[in-house]
Coordinates of C-alpha atoms in Angstrom, one line a residue:
M1 CA 6.4 -27.5 7.2
K2 CA 5.7 -23.8 7.7
K3 CA 8.0 -21.4 5.9
A4 CA 10.2 -19.1 8.0
P5 CA 9.3 -15.4 7.7
L6 CA 11.3 -13.4 5.2
I7 CA 11.7 -10.5 7.7
S8 CA 14.5 -10.7 10.2
A9 CA 15.0 -8.4 13.2
T10 CA 18.7 -8.4 12.6
N11 CA 20.1 -5.0 11.5
G12 CA 23.1 -4.3 9.3
S13 CA 24.1 -2.2 6.3
P14 CA 21.3 -2.6 3.8
R15 CA 21.8 -3.4 0.2
N16 CA 18.7 -1.4 -0.7
T17 CA 16.1 0.5 1.2
I18 CA 12.4 0.5 0.2
F19 CA 10.1 3.2 1.6
L20 CA 6.4 2.3 1.3
L21 CA 4.3 5.4 1.8
R22 CA 0.5 5.4 1.8
H23 CA -0.9 8.4 0.0
G24 CA -2.3 11.3 2.0
A25 CA -5.9 11.7 3.1
I26 CA -8.5 11.9 0.3
K27 CA -11.7 13.7 -0.4
S28 CA -14.7 11.5 0.5
P29 CA -16.7 10.1 -2.4
G30 CA -20.0 10.2 -0.6
S31 CA -21.9 10.8 2.7
S32 CA -21.4 7.3 4.1
K33 CA -18.7 7.0 6.8
R34 CA -17.7 3.5 5.6
Y35 CA -17.5 2.8 1.9
Y36 CA -15.6 0.8 -0.6
I37 CA -13.1 2.9 -2.4
G38 CA -10.9 0.5 -4.4
Q39 CA -9.7 2.1 -7.6
Q40 CA -11.9 5.1 -7.6
D41 CA -9.7 8.0 -8.7
L42 CA -10.0 10.4 -5.8
P43 CA -7.8 13.5 -5.2
L44 CA -6.2 14.5 -1.9
R45 CA -8.0 16.8 0.5
D46 CA -6.1 19.7 2.2
I47 CA -4.8 17.6 5.1
G48 CA -3.6 15.0 2.5
V49 CA -1.6 17.7 0.7
A50 CA -0.1 18.8 4.1
Q51 CA 0.8 15.2 4.9
A52 CA 2.6 14.9 1.5
R53 CA 4.5 18.2 2.1
A54 CA 5.6 17.0 5.5
W55 CA 7.1 13.9 3.9
A56 CA 8.7 16.0 1.2
D57 CA 10.6 17.9 3.9
Y58 CA 11.6 14.5 5.4
F59 CA 12.9 13.1 2.1
A60 CA 14.6 16.2 0.9
D61 CA 17.8 15.1 2.5
A62 CA 17.3 11.4 2.2
A63 CA 19.1 11.0 -1.2
L64 CA 16.4 9.0 -2.8
D65 CA 17.3 7.4 -6.1
E66 CA 13.7 7.1 -7.5
I67 CA 10.1 7.5 -6.7
C68 CA 7.5 5.0 -8.0
C69 CA 3.8 5.3 -7.5
S70 CA 0.3 4.1 -8.3
D71 CA -1.1 6.1 -11.2
L72 CA -4.3 7.0 -9.3
T73 CA -4.5 10.7 -8.5
R74 CA -4.1 10.4 -4.7
C75 CA -0.8 8.6 -5.1
L76 CA 0.4 10.6 -8.0
Q77 CA -0.3 13.9 -6.2
T78 CA 1.5 12.7 -3.1
A79 CA 4.5 11.5 -5.1
Q80 CA 4.7 14.7 -7.2
I81 CA 4.7 16.9 -4.0
I82 CA 7.6 14.9 -2.6
G83 CA 9.4 14.6 -6.0
A84 CA 9.3 18.3 -6.5
L85 CA 11.5 18.9 -3.4
C86 CA 13.7 15.9 -4.2
S87 CA 14.2 16.8 -7.9
L88 CA 12.8 13.5 -8.9
A89 CA 10.0 12.8 -11.4
P90 CA 7.7 10.0 -10.1
R91 CA 7.2 6.9 -12.3
A92 CA 3.5 6.0 -12.3
N93 CA 2.6 2.3 -12.6
P94 CA -1.0 1.1 -12.8
E95 CA 0.1 -2.3 -11.3
L96 CA 0.6 -0.4 -8.0
R97 CA -3.1 0.5 -7.8
E98 CA -5.3 -0.4 -4.9
I99 CA -7.4 -3.6 -5.0
S100 CA -10.2 -3.4 -7.5
L101 CA -13.6 -3.8 -5.8
G102 CA -15.5 -3.9 -9.1
A103 CA -19.2 -3.2 -8.7
W104 CA -18.9 -2.4 -5.0
E105 CA -16.7 0.7 -5.5
G106 CA -18.2 3.9 -4.2
Q107 CA -20.9 1.9 -2.3
G108 CA -21.4 2.2 1.4
F109 CA -20.9 -0.9 3.6
D110 CA -24.5 -0.6 4.7
T111 CA -25.8 -0.5 1.1
I112 CA -23.9 -3.6 0.1
N113 CA -25.0 -5.4 3.3
T114 CA -28.6 -4.5 2.5
L115 CA -28.5 -5.4 -1.2
Y116 CA -26.2 -8.4 -1.1
P117 CA -26.2 -9.7 2.5
Q118 CA -24.8 -13.1 1.6
A119 CA -21.9 -11.7 -0.4
F120 CA -21.2 -9.2 2.3
E121 CA -21.0 -12.0 4.9
Q122 CA -18.8 -14.1 2.6
R123 CA -16.3 -11.2 2.2
G124 CA -16.0 -10.9 5.9
E125 CA -15.5 -14.6 6.4
F126 CA -13.2 -15.2 3.4
I127 CA -11.4 -11.8 3.2
A128 CA -8.3 -13.1 1.5
D129 CA -10.0 -14.8 -1.5
H130 CA -13.4 -13.2 -1.9
R131 CA -13.9 -11.2 -5.1
P132 CA -16.7 -8.7 -5.4
P133 CA -18.4 -8.8 -8.8
G134 CA -15.9 -7.6 -11.4
G135 CA -13.2 -7.1 -8.8
E136 CA -10.1 -8.7 -7.2
S137 CA -9.4 -10.6 -4.1
F138 CA -6.5 -9.6 -1.8
R139 CA -4.7 -12.7 -3.0
D140 CA -5.1 -11.4 -6.6
L141 CA -3.7 -8.1 -5.4
Q142 CA -0.7 -9.8 -3.7
H143 CA 0.1 -11.7 -6.9
R144 CA -0.1 -8.4 -8.9
V145 CA 2.2 -6.3 -6.7
W146 CA 4.7 -8.7 -5.4
P147 CA 6.8 -9.0 -8.6
I148 CA 7.1 -5.2 -8.8
F149 CA 8.3 -5.0 -5.2
E150 CA 10.7 -7.8 -5.7
T151 CA 12.2 -6.3 -8.9
L152 CA 12.8 -3.0 -7.1
A153 CA 14.2 -4.7 -4.1
R154 CA 16.8 -6.8 -6.0
R155 CA 18.7 -3.9 -7.3
H156 CA 21.9 -2.7 -5.6
Q157 CA 22.5 0.4 -3.5
R158 CA 19.2 2.1 -4.2
K159 CA 16.8 4.1 -2.0
T160 CA 13.3 3.8 -3.5
L161 CA 10.1 5.5 -2.4
I162 CA 6.9 3.7 -3.4
V163 CA 3.8 5.7 -2.9
T164 CA 0.8 3.4 -3.0
H165 CA -2.3 2.2 -1.1
A166 CA -3.1 0.6 2.2
G167 CA -4.2 -2.7 0.6
V168 CA -1.0 -2.9 -1.4
I169 CA 1.2 -2.3 1.6
R170 CA -0.7 -4.7 3.7
V171 CA -0.5 -7.6 1.2
L172 CA 3.2 -6.9 0.7
L173 CA 3.9 -7.0 4.5
C174 CA 1.9 -10.2 4.8
R175 CA 4.2 -11.8 2.3
L176 CA 7.4 -10.3 3.9
L177 CA 6.4 -11.3 7.4
G178 CA 5.1 -14.8 6.6
M179 CA 1.6 -13.8 7.8
P180 CA -1.6 -15.3 6.4
L181 CA -3.5 -12.9 4.2
E182 CA -6.5 -13.5 6.5
N183 CA -4.7 -11.3 9.1
L184 CA -4.0 -8.3 6.7
F185 CA -6.2 -5.9 8.7
A186 CA -4.1 -6.5 11.8
I187 CA -1.5 -4.3 10.1
G188 CA -2.2 -0.6 10.8
Q189 CA -2.0 1.7 7.8
S190 CA -2.8 5.4 8.2
H191 CA -3.1 8.0 5.5
G192 CA 0.5 9.3 5.1
G193 CA 1.9 6.4 7.0
L194 CA 5.5 5.3 6.2
T195 CA 6.9 1.8 6.3
I196 CA 10.6 1.2 5.8
I197 CA 12.1 -2.1 4.6
D198 CA 15.9 -2.7 4.4
V199 CA 16.9 -5.2 1.8
Q200 CA 19.8 -7.3 3.1
P201 CA 21.8 -10.0 1.3
W202 CA 20.0 -12.6 3.4
G203 CA 16.5 -11.2 3.1
Y204 CA 14.3 -8.3 4.3
C205 CA 14.3 -6.4 7.6
L206 CA 11.3 -4.4 8.7
R207 CA 12.7 -1.2 10.1
A208 CA 9.6 1.0 10.6
L209 CA 5.9 0.4 10.4
N210 CA 3.2 3.1 9.7
R211 CA 5.4 5.9 10.9
R212 CA 3.6 9.3 10.8
L213 CA 4.7 12.9 10.7
P214 CA 2.5 15.8 11.9
P215 CA 1.4 17.8 8.8

């Protein structure tokens, strides 16, 4: 029997609210238009800094209780810009990092397709469970980040901002929505996109998805 989704459309006074924010736009690691980033430690570019500042203004009056983030520079920078205006010091957690793509990180899609055509095809066909050499699958990522999300969500009367990565947010939403991981790229995630989840006594309620502000 298929499990019912953990998300409900019913609204009410939330026990907690989790804000999932994807970091701002980053500096490109190379000339290729499509490349595997993974856990490369890349900084924000100017537009990414502007996106973070726009969210800092938004959250200044939101009465956040805490800010958590991936320890990679693009998330830490985003979180610090917001935290400076909210008088909160972000707590960096390496478990909130993006999926590790191992030996493929920094390589262009075309390069991997040329050098490893069979592995490239397998990743497309088995996106949830394929592991690049030395890397993780999206299922591995979900197993890594879900306990952190659940721990933060179970506390009472808290507003928590989590600044993390597109892959992390997608795998969390697949779990919350009861979606198969094979469909994770059906969930849009823009740089600086905000997703809001209310935590109710009966479960989770998705209140906003990939909301953006003009920088």
